[in-house]
Short mmCIF file of C-alpha atoms in Angstrom, two decimals:
data_model
loop_
_atom_site.label_atom_id
_atom_site.label_comp_id
_atom_site.label_asym_id
_atom_site.label_seq_id
_atom_site.Cartn_x
_atom_site.Cartn_y
_atom_site.Cartn_z
CA MET A 20 102.84 283.51 50.66
CA ALA A 21 105.12 280.67 51.79
CA GLY A 22 102.43 279.33 54.11
CA THR A 23 99.86 279.41 51.30
CA PHE A 24 102.20 277.52 48.98
CA LEU A 25 102.93 274.89 51.65
CA PHE A 26 99.19 274.38 52.31
CA ALA A 27 98.52 274.04 48.58
CA THR A 28 101.33 271.51 48.24
CA ILE A 29 99.98 269.41 51.11
CA LEU A 30 96.46 269.64 49.68
CA CYS A 31 97.62 268.43 46.27
CA LEU A 32 99.52 265.56 47.87
CA ALA A 33 96.46 264.60 49.90
CA LEU A 34 94.20 264.56 46.85
CA GLY A 35 96.80 262.61 44.91
CA ASN A 36 96.91 259.98 47.66
CA ALA A 37 93.12 259.72 48.02
CA LEU A 38 92.91 256.32 46.32
CA ALA A 39 96.40 255.08 47.10
CA ALA A 40 97.26 251.89 48.97
CA ASP A 41 97.82 251.89 52.72
CA VAL A 42 100.97 253.62 53.97
CA LEU A 43 102.88 250.92 55.84
CA GLU A 44 106.12 250.94 57.82
CA GLY A 45 106.63 247.28 58.74
CA SER A 46 103.85 246.39 61.17
CA TYR A 47 102.91 250.08 61.53
CA ASN A 48 99.84 250.89 59.39
CA VAL A 49 100.05 254.69 59.21
CA THR A 50 96.77 254.94 57.29
CA GLN A 51 94.87 253.08 59.98
CA VAL A 52 96.35 255.10 62.86
CA CYS A 53 95.32 258.29 60.99
CA THR A 54 91.67 257.22 61.33
CA MET A 55 92.18 257.09 65.11
CA VAL A 56 93.33 260.72 65.55
CA LYS A 57 91.92 264.13 64.71
CA THR A 58 92.40 265.41 61.17
CA GLY A 59 95.55 267.57 61.11
CA THR A 60 97.42 265.48 63.68
CA SER A 61 101.02 264.63 62.76
CA LEU A 62 102.37 261.12 63.37
CA GLY A 63 105.99 260.09 63.68
CA SER A 64 107.77 257.57 61.45
CA ILE A 65 109.48 254.43 62.79
CA GLN A 66 111.85 254.25 59.82
CA SER A 67 113.39 257.70 59.83
CA CYS A 68 113.70 260.82 61.96
CA ASP A 69 113.79 262.96 58.82
CA TYR A 70 110.06 262.88 58.01
CA TYR A 71 106.59 262.47 59.48
CA TYR A 72 102.97 262.09 58.35
CA VAL A 73 100.18 264.67 58.47
CA CYS A 74 96.76 262.99 58.78
CA SER A 75 94.49 264.60 56.19
CA SER A 76 90.85 263.68 55.54
CA SER A 77 92.04 261.40 52.71
CA GLY A 78 94.89 259.71 54.59
CA PRO A 79 98.50 260.36 55.67
CA VAL A 80 100.67 262.86 53.79
CA LYS A 81 104.43 262.29 54.10
CA THR A 82 106.26 265.52 54.98
CA THR A 83 110.05 265.97 55.24
CA CYS A 84 111.94 268.16 57.71
CA SER A 85 114.58 270.59 56.47
CA THR A 86 118.24 269.55 56.35
CA GLY A 87 119.73 269.46 59.84
CA TYR A 88 116.33 269.03 61.48
CA SER A 89 114.56 265.94 62.83
CA TYR A 90 110.92 265.36 63.69
CA ASN A 91 109.91 265.46 67.34
CA PHE A 92 106.58 263.60 67.54
CA ARG A 93 106.02 264.83 71.10
CA THR A 94 105.79 268.46 69.97
CA GLN A 95 104.68 267.72 66.37
CA THR A 96 107.46 269.96 65.05
CA CYS A 97 110.81 269.66 63.28
CA GLN A 98 113.68 270.75 65.54
CA PRO A 99 117.48 270.84 65.26
CA THR A 100 118.62 267.21 65.19
CA ALA A 101 120.84 267.59 68.27
CA GLN A 102 117.78 268.61 70.31
CA VAL A 103 115.59 265.64 69.30
CA SER A 104 115.67 262.20 70.94
CA CYS A 105 115.02 260.18 67.79
CA TYR A 106 117.00 257.11 66.71
CA TYR A 107 115.05 255.59 63.82
CA GLY A 108 117.07 254.89 60.69
CA LEU A 109 120.46 255.40 62.38
CA GLU A 110 123.19 252.78 61.81
CA ASN A 111 124.93 253.90 64.99
CA PRO A 112 122.48 255.13 67.67
CA CYS A 113 125.44 256.51 69.64
CA ALA A 114 126.58 258.79 66.81
CA GLY A 115 127.17 262.34 68.02
CA LYS A 116 127.08 261.38 71.70
CA THR A 117 129.69 262.49 74.22
CA GLY A 118 130.46 260.98 77.60
CA SER A 119 128.28 258.22 79.04
CA SER A 120 124.62 257.97 77.98
CA PHE A 121 121.79 255.52 77.35
CA VAL A 122 119.70 255.42 74.15
CA PRO A 123 116.74 253.22 73.13
CA LYS A 124 116.96 250.15 70.93
CA VAL A 125 114.43 250.80 68.14
CA ASN A 126 111.69 248.25 67.35
CA THR A 127 111.45 247.42 71.06
CA CYS A 128 110.04 249.39 73.96
CA ASN A 129 112.31 248.06 76.74
CA GLY A 130 115.64 247.64 74.96
CA TRP A 131 118.57 250.04 75.42
CA TYR A 132 122.18 250.73 74.43
CA TRP A 133 124.84 252.22 76.68
CA CYS A 134 126.98 254.69 74.75
CA ASN A 135 130.60 255.39 75.64
CA GLY A 136 130.91 258.52 73.59
CA GLU A 137 130.07 257.48 70.02
CA THR A 138 130.81 253.79 70.73
CA ILE A 139 128.18 251.24 71.73
CA GLY A 140 129.51 249.95 75.04
CA ASN A 141 126.72 247.57 76.06
CA THR A 142 123.11 246.60 75.39
CA GLY A 143 120.31 245.22 77.52
CA THR A 144 116.61 245.27 78.43
CA CYS A 145 114.61 246.75 81.27
CA ALA A 146 113.14 244.53 83.97
CA SER A 147 109.70 242.95 83.63
CA GLY A 148 106.92 245.54 83.87
CA GLN A 149 109.20 248.36 82.73
CA LYS A 150 109.95 250.18 79.47
CA PHE A 151 112.81 252.44 78.40
CA ASP A 152 112.14 256.19 78.38
CA SER A 153 114.47 257.92 75.91
CA THR A 154 113.85 261.37 77.42
CA SER A 155 114.97 260.50 80.95
CA GLN A 156 117.40 257.80 79.65
CA LYS A 157 116.20 255.22 82.14
CA CYS A 158 113.75 252.36 82.64
CA VAL A 159 110.32 253.42 83.91
CA TYR A 160 107.24 251.47 84.87
CA GLY A 161 105.03 250.60 81.90
CA SER A 162 103.90 247.66 79.79
CA CYS A 163 105.34 246.69 76.40
CA THR A 164 103.52 245.19 73.44
CA THR A 165 106.79 244.10 71.83
CA THR A 166 109.84 243.21 73.92
CA ASP A 167 112.25 241.58 71.50
CA SER A 168 114.07 243.18 68.60
CA THR A 169 112.87 242.16 65.14
CA ASP A 170 114.22 242.53 61.64
CA GLU A 171 110.94 244.15 60.62
CA ASP A 172 110.11 247.71 61.63
CA SER A 173 107.72 247.25 64.53
CA LEU A 174 105.45 249.70 66.34
CA SER A 175 105.75 248.69 69.99
CA SER A 176 103.21 251.26 71.20
CA TYR A 177 100.95 253.94 69.75
CA CYS A 178 102.79 256.28 72.09
CA ASP A 179 105.90 255.94 69.90
CA VAL A 180 104.23 257.96 67.13
CA VAL A 181 101.13 259.71 68.58
CA PRO A 182 101.86 262.94 70.50
CA PRO A 183 101.21 262.91 74.26
CA GLY A 184 98.33 264.71 75.93
CA MET A 185 95.62 264.00 73.34
CA TYR A 186 92.75 261.51 73.28
CA PHE A 187 92.35 259.22 70.27
CA GLY A 188 90.13 256.32 69.29
CA SER A 189 90.36 252.56 68.93
CA VAL A 190 89.94 250.64 65.66
CA SER A 191 88.19 247.76 67.41
CA ASN A 192 85.77 249.39 69.86
CA CYS A 193 83.71 252.49 69.14
CA LYS A 194 83.49 253.42 72.83
CA GLN A 195 87.20 252.97 73.61
CA TRP A 196 89.72 255.80 73.80
CA TYR A 197 93.49 256.04 74.30
CA SER A 198 95.85 258.68 75.64
CA CYS A 199 99.66 258.87 75.94
CA SER A 200 101.49 260.41 78.87
CA SER A 201 104.65 262.48 78.50
CA ASN A 202 106.80 259.43 79.37
CA GLY A 203 105.11 257.25 76.74
CA THR A 204 102.67 255.32 78.94
CA LEU A 205 99.46 254.33 77.13
CA SER A 206 96.20 254.82 79.03
CA THR A 207 92.82 253.56 77.85
CA GLY A 208 89.17 253.74 78.88
CA ASP A 209 85.60 253.42 77.62
CA CYS A 210 82.85 255.99 77.18
CA ALA A 211 79.99 255.07 79.51
CA SER A 212 77.05 255.15 77.10
CA SER A 213 78.14 256.71 73.82
CA ALA A 214 80.75 256.56 71.10
CA PHE A 215 84.18 258.18 71.38
CA ILE A 216 84.24 260.84 68.65
CA VAL A 217 87.72 261.22 67.18
CA GLN A 218 87.28 264.70 65.73
CA THR A 219 86.20 266.19 69.07
CA GLY A 220 88.45 263.99 71.20
CA SER A 221 85.62 263.30 73.63
CA CYS A 222 82.74 260.98 74.42
CA GLY A 223 79.38 261.98 73.02
CA TYR A 224 76.89 261.51 70.27
CA SER A 225 77.55 263.12 66.91
CA THR A 226 75.16 264.27 64.19
CA ASP A 227 77.67 262.97 61.65
CA ALA A 228 76.54 259.49 60.60
CA GLY A 229 80.18 258.49 60.02
CA ALA A 230 81.44 259.57 63.43
CA CYS A 231 82.59 256.07 64.31
CA ASP A 232 83.94 255.25 60.84
CA ARG A 233 87.24 253.85 62.15
CA ILE A 234 85.74 250.65 63.54
CA VAL A 235 87.17 247.38 62.23
CA GLU A 236 85.15 244.37 63.40
CA ALA A 237 85.94 241.75 60.77
CA ALA A 238 87.63 238.50 61.68
CA THR A 239 90.68 237.73 59.57
CA PRO A 240 89.91 235.10 56.87
CA ASN A 241 91.37 231.60 56.95
CA THR A 242 94.97 230.85 56.03
CA CYS A 243 96.07 231.21 52.40
CA THR A 244 98.78 229.78 50.17
CA THR A 245 99.19 232.17 47.25
CA SER A 246 101.11 235.37 48.00
CA GLY A 247 99.31 238.47 46.74
CA THR A 248 95.83 236.96 46.92
CA LYS A 249 93.25 239.49 48.12
CA ALA A 250 90.05 238.99 50.10
CA PRO A 251 87.35 241.52 51.11
CA SER A 252 85.89 242.03 54.57
CA ASN A 253 82.25 240.99 54.89
CA THR A 254 81.63 243.40 57.77
CA THR A 255 83.79 246.49 57.22
CA CYS A 256 83.65 247.93 53.68
CA GLY A 257 86.93 249.84 54.01
CA THR A 258 88.94 246.78 55.09
CA TRP A 259 90.51 244.02 52.99
CA TYR A 260 93.12 241.28 53.37
CA LEU A 261 96.35 240.48 51.53
CA CYS A 262 97.95 237.02 51.55
CA ASN A 263 101.66 236.95 52.44
CA GLY A 264 102.02 233.33 51.35
CA SER A 265 100.67 231.69 54.49
CA THR A 266 98.25 234.02 56.27
CA TYR A 267 96.04 236.98 55.42
CA VAL A 268 97.21 240.38 56.68
CA GLU A 269 94.58 243.04 57.34
CA GLN A 270 94.75 246.16 55.18
CA THR A 271 92.75 249.41 55.46
CA CYS A 272 91.56 251.58 52.57
CA PRO A 273 92.26 255.34 52.74
CA THR A 274 89.61 257.33 54.60
CA GLY A 275 86.41 257.72 52.56
CA THR A 276 87.05 254.75 50.26
CA TYR A 277 85.88 251.13 50.10
CA TYR A 278 87.46 247.95 48.80
CA ASN A 279 85.92 247.19 45.37
CA VAL A 280 85.43 243.44 44.94
CA GLY A 281 85.40 243.77 41.13
CA THR A 282 88.76 245.49 40.72
CA GLY A 283 90.52 244.58 43.98
CA ALA A 284 91.29 248.26 44.63
CA CYS A 285 90.11 250.95 47.02
CA VAL A 286 87.80 253.43 45.26
CA THR A 287 85.46 256.20 46.35
CA ARG A 288 82.66 255.07 48.63
CA ALA A 289 79.74 255.83 46.28
CA THR A 290 81.19 254.00 43.26
CA ALA A 291 82.61 250.97 45.10
CA THR A 292 80.90 247.58 45.03
CA PRO A 293 81.99 246.19 48.42
CA ALA A 294 81.34 242.72 49.84
CA ALA A 295 77.69 241.95 50.51
CA GLY A 296 76.76 242.55 54.14
CA CYS A 297 79.55 245.02 54.94
CA ASN A 298 78.68 248.14 56.91
CA ARG A 299 78.06 250.94 54.39
CA CYS A 300 77.50 253.39 57.25
CA GLN A 301 81.31 253.59 57.44
CA TYR A 302 82.33 257.03 56.09
CA ALA A 303 78.68 257.87 55.31
CA THR A 304 77.59 261.49 55.70
CA THR A 305 73.87 260.72 55.36
CA THR A 306 71.48 259.06 57.80
CA PHE A 307 70.25 256.34 55.41
CA VAL A 308 72.42 254.34 53.00
CA ASN A 309 72.02 251.57 50.44
CA ALA A 310 72.79 248.03 51.51
CA VAL A 311 74.84 246.02 48.98
CA ASP A 312 72.05 244.76 46.70
CA ASP A 313 72.61 243.55 43.11
CA LYS A 314 69.01 242.42 42.62
CA LEU A 315 66.45 245.21 43.14
CA CYS A 316 68.48 247.85 45.07
CA ASP A 317 65.53 248.12 47.45
CA THR A 318 67.33 247.52 50.77
CA TYR A 319 68.97 250.11 53.01
CA TYR A 320 70.22 250.85 56.54
CA TYR A 321 69.68 253.52 59.17
CA CYS A 322 73.07 254.82 60.40
CA SER A 323 73.91 255.94 63.93
CA ASP A 324 77.51 256.76 64.95
CA GLY A 325 78.85 254.69 62.08
CA LYS A 326 76.76 251.65 62.96
CA ALA A 327 74.08 250.15 60.72
CA SER A 328 70.58 249.06 61.72
CA ASP A 329 69.03 245.82 60.51
CA VAL A 330 68.27 245.79 56.78
CA ILE A 331 65.15 247.77 55.82
CA THR A 332 63.31 247.12 52.53
CA CYS A 333 61.48 249.66 50.40
CA PRO A 334 57.82 248.65 49.91
CA GLY A 335 56.20 248.22 46.51
CA ASP A 336 58.05 248.80 43.24
CA ARG A 337 60.64 251.13 44.67
CA PHE A 338 64.44 251.18 45.03
CA PHE A 339 66.33 253.09 47.71
CA ASN A 340 67.87 256.32 46.41
CA GLU A 341 70.69 257.33 48.75
CA ASP A 342 71.02 260.73 47.06
CA ILE A 343 67.49 261.87 48.00
CA GLN A 344 67.32 259.74 51.18
CA ALA A 345 64.10 258.05 50.13
CA CYS A 346 62.56 255.12 48.30
CA ASP A 347 62.24 256.17 44.67
CA ASN A 348 60.29 254.99 41.62
CA ASP A 349 61.82 251.99 39.80
CA SER A 350 61.69 253.94 36.54
CA LYS A 351 64.81 255.81 37.71
CA LEU A 352 66.81 252.72 38.71
CA SER A 353 68.67 252.34 35.40
CA GLU A 354 70.08 255.87 35.80
CA TYR A 355 71.05 255.28 39.43
CA VAL A 356 72.93 251.97 39.17
CA PRO A 357 75.95 253.05 37.02
CA THR A 358 77.11 255.62 39.59
CA HIS A 359 76.21 253.71 42.77
CA GLY A 360 78.35 250.60 43.16
CA ALA A 361 76.32 249.09 46.01
CA CYS A 362 73.57 248.41 43.47
CA LYS A 363 75.73 247.18 40.59
CA GLY A 364 73.77 244.60 38.59
CA ALA A 365 70.38 245.58 40.01
CA SER A 366 67.46 245.87 37.59
CA VAL A 367 63.71 246.36 37.63
CA SER A 368 61.84 243.14 38.32
CA SER A 369 59.78 241.85 35.39
CA SER A 370 56.80 241.63 37.71
CA SER A 371 57.05 245.23 38.85
CA THR A 372 54.00 247.42 38.70
CA THR A 373 53.73 251.16 39.30
CA VAL A 374 52.52 252.21 42.74
CA THR A 375 51.71 255.86 43.35
CA THR A 376 50.46 255.77 46.94
CA ASP A 377 52.47 255.46 50.11
CA PRO A 378 52.63 251.91 51.48
CA SER A 379 52.56 250.93 55.14
CA ALA A 380 55.23 252.45 57.32
CA THR A 381 58.54 250.80 58.18
CA THR A 382 59.62 251.27 61.79
CA VAL A 383 63.26 252.00 62.64
CA SER A 384 64.94 253.91 65.41
CA GLY A 385 65.97 257.27 64.02
CA GLU A 386 64.78 260.07 61.76
CA THR A 387 62.57 260.02 58.65
CA PRO A 388 64.44 260.13 55.33
CA GLY A 389 63.04 262.38 52.64
CA THR A 390 59.96 263.65 54.51
CA ASP A 391 59.70 266.59 52.10
CA ALA A 392 60.00 264.39 48.98
CA PRO A 393 57.39 264.67 46.15
CA THR A 394 54.25 262.57 46.54
CA THR A 395 55.38 260.32 43.67
CA VAL A 396 58.29 259.13 45.82
CA THR A 397 57.71 256.54 48.51
CA VAL A 398 59.20 257.78 51.79
CA ALA A 399 60.31 255.37 54.50
CA THR A 400 58.56 256.64 57.62
CA THR A 401 59.88 255.96 61.09
CA THR A 402 58.90 255.75 64.71
CA VAL A 403 61.29 257.71 66.92
CA ASP A 404 62.09 256.23 70.34
CA GLY A 405 62.11 259.59 72.09
CA THR A 406 65.86 260.17 72.03
CA LYS A 407 68.09 261.94 69.55
CA ASN A 408 71.81 261.99 68.97
CA LEU A 409 73.03 265.49 69.75
#
């Protein structure tokens, strides 16, 4: 019964956070890292040892350990505090220590303190090309992203929060993967000819059109002057930018949501009106999706591993209906637009005429959407190149 109640609590929290803003801890974007790991993975915090985040399908869910316990990100469990090497949020990192010992300086990966009992006796950094390993209490070979202490909470390596021994994806390259060793060393590599699929933790093609939905390709916009100003991404629908007074800082919408240019908020994918040209294959669970089109709603993409093809246009007086995966009669457009944000503002052209026969085929690489649709619906036919994603 207790397990059922806990699961229900986590589920309610996940649903409640579905449209929330990114979870941030300084430079650590927890929401973004959750898109890089399998659903159900727990991530550590860099602000406190008392809680952690469970990556649900709708984003990170903050979960607190019981009193007297701290989170061990290496084992993804809460353990008695004395048994966990965690120092985030502590005013005195030497508290509770006896004898002589070394502990890490948080917000760096090569800084350390020497503890004389509970007193900080000295501080220093490891040599070039080394990082501090809190488990062995010594400097080991490894590279650091951040070497100097900062006032802001800073994630020096994914291996500070992601458990060791698992493969996870990159947010900048669909083929790239990462893995952390037991001593915190980050390894990386590329799949030879396919995408790295986060949910399977392996290279390979997926039948899920949103398999590579974590990809962020957009270049950060130009500098800004007004703090709080927002800007959308023109390439990645689930990404947006927030001005800090001088520069734009990249933000990521919760999984399954897009940045809505009309409201400046992240909303569900289907209802969002994202920036024109952004990749609506992100988070898609269908093979064909609407392009952002406020004129006739007659353009769409073919999706493969989260990537979009070139824009395809429905022939004749048809709009693309993502729900039925086919080009549909314009007479139904007025019913479609209110619930499909990509087509907000689209209307039937005054020169439209009714066409009841199939037009010439449109060639794309992939499958045929809506091949069993009624004869009154124009179906976009395809030419398959002889290969399929398995």
